[in-house]
JSON list of C-alpha atoms in Angstrom, two decimals:
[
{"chain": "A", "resi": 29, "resn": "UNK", "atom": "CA", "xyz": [0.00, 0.00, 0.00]},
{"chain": "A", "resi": 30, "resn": "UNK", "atom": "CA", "xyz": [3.35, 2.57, 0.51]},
{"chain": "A", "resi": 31, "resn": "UNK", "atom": "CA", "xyz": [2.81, 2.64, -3.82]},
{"chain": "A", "resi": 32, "resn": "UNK", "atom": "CA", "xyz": [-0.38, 3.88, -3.55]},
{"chain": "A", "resi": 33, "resn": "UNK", "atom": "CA", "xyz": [-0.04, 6.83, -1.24]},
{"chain": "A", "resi": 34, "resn": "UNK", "atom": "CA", "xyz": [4.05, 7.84, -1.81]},
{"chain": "A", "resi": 35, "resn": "UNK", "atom": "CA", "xyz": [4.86, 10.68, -4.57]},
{"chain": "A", "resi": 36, "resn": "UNK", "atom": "CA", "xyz": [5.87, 10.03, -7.93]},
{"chain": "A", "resi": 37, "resn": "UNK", "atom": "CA", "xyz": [9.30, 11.41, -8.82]},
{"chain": "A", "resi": 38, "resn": "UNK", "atom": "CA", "xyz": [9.63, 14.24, -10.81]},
{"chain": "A", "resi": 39, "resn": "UNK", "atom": "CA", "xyz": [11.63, 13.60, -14.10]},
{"chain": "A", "resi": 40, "resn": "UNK", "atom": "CA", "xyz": [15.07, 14.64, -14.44]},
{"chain": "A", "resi": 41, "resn": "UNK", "atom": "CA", "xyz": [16.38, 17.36, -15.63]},
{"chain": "A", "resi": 42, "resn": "UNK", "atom": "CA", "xyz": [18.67, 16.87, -18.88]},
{"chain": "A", "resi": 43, "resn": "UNK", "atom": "CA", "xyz": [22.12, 16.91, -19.13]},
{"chain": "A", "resi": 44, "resn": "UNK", "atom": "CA", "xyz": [24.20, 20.18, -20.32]},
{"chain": "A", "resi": 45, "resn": "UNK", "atom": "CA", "xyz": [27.32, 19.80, -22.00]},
{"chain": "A", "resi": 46, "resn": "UNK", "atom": "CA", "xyz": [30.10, 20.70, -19.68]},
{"chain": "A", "resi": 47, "resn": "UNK", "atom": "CA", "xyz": [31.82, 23.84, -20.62]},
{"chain": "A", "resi": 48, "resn": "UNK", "atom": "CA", "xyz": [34.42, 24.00, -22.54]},
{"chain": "A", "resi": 49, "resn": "UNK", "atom": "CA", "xyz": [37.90, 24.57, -20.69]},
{"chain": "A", "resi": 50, "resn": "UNK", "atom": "CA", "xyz": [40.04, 28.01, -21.31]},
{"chain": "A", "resi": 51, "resn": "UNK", "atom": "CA", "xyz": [42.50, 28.53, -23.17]},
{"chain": "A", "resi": 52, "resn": "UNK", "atom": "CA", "xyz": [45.99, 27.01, -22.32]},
{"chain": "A", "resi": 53, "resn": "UNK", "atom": "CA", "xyz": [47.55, 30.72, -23.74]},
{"chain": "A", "resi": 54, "resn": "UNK", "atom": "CA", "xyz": [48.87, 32.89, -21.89]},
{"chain": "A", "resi": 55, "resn": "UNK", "atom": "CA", "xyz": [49.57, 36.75, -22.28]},
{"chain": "A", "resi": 56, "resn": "UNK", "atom": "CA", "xyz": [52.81, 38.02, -21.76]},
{"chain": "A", "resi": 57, "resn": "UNK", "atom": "CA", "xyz": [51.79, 39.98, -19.16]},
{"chain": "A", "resi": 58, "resn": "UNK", "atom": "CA", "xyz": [50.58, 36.99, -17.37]},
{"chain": "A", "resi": 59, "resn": "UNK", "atom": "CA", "xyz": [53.96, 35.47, -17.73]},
{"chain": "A", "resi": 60, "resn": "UNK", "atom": "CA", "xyz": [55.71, 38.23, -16.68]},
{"chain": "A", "resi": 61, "resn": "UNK", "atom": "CA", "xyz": [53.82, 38.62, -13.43]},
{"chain": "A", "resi": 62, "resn": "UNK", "atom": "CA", "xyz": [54.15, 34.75, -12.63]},
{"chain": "A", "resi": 63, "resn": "UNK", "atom": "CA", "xyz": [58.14, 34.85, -13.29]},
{"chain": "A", "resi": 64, "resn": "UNK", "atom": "CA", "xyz": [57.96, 37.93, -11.05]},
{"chain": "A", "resi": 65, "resn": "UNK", "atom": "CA", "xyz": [56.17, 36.16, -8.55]},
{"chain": "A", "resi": 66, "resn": "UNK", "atom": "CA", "xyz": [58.61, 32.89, -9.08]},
{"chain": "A", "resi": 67, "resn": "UNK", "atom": "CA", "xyz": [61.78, 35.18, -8.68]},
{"chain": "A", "resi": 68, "resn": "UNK", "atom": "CA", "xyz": [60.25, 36.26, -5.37]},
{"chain": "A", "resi": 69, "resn": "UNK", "atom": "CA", "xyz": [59.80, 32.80, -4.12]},
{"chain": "A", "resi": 70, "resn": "UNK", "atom": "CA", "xyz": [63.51, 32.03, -4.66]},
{"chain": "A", "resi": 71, "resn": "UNK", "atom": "CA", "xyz": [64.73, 35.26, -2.89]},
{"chain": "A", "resi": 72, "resn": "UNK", "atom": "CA", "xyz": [62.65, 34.57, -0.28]},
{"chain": "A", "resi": 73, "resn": "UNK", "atom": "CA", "xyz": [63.64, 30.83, 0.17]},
{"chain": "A", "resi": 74, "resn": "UNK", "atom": "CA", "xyz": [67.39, 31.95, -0.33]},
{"chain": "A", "resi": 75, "resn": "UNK", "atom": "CA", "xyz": [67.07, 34.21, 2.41]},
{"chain": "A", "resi": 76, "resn": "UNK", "atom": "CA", "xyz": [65.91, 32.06, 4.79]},
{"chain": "A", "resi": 77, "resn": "UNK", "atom": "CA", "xyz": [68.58, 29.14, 3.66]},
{"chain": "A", "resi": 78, "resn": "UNK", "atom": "CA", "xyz": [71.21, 31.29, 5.40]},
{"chain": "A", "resi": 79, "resn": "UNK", "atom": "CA", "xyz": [69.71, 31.11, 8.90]},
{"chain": "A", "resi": 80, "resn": "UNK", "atom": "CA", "xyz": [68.95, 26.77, 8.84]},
{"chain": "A", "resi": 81, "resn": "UNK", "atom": "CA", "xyz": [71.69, 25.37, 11.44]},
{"chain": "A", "resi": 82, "resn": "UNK", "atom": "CA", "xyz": [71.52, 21.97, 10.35]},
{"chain": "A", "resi": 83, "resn": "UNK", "atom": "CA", "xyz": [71.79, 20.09, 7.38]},
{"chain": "A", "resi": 84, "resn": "UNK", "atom": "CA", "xyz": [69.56, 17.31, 5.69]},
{"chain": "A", "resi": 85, "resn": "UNK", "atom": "CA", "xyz": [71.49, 14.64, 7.88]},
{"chain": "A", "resi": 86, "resn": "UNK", "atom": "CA", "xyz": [70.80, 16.91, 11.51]},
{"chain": "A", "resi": 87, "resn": "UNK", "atom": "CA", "xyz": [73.23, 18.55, 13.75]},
{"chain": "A", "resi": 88, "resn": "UNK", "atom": "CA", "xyz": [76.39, 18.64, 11.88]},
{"chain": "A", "resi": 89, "resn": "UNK", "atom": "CA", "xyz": [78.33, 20.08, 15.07]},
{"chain": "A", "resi": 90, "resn": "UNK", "atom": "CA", "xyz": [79.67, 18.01, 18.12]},
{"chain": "A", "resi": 91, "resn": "UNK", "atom": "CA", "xyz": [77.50, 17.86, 21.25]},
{"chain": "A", "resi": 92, "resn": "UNK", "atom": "CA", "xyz": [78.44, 20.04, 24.24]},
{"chain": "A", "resi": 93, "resn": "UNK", "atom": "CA", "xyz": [78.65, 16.64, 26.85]},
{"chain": "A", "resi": 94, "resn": "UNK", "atom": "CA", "xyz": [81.10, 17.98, 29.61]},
{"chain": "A", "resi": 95, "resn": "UNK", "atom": "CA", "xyz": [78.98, 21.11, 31.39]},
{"chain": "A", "resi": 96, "resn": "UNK", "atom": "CA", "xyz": [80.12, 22.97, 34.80]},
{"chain": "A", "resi": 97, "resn": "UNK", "atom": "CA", "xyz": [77.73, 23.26, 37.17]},
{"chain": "A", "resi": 98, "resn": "UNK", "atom": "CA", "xyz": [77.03, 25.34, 40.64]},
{"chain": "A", "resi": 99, "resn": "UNK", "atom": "CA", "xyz": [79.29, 23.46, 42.68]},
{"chain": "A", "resi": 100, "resn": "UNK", "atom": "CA", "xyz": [82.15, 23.71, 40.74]},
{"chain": "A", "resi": 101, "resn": "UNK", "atom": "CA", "xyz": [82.68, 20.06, 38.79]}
]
């Protein structure tokens, strides 16, 4: 008896073609402005190279393992 008293579904809608993607050109300004902003990536990065301590194997200098302390050892 559900059949009898439910609601019919409404038909679907139809199917658009999807649009069609832009253009892979760019303008020269465009590539101008993203080898500007590329150029400012690597100055940036640069900069901050300087002030890493270790390298990509850790800690390249010798522990400090002999310490004084208050009471004079």
């Amino acid at each position: 008896m559900g059949s009898l008293f439910s609601p019919k579904m409404p038909p679907l809608p139809p199917v658009q073609p999807a649009p069609e993607p832009p253009s892979a050109e760019l303008s020269t300004e465009e590539k101008e402005r993203i080898a500007s902003e590329q150029a400012g990536v690597e100055r940036r990065r640069r900069g901050r190279k300087s002030t890493i301590l270790t390298g990509p194997l850790g800690v390249e200098e010798e522990a400090e393992v002999g310490r004084k302390t208050l009471l004079g050892e």
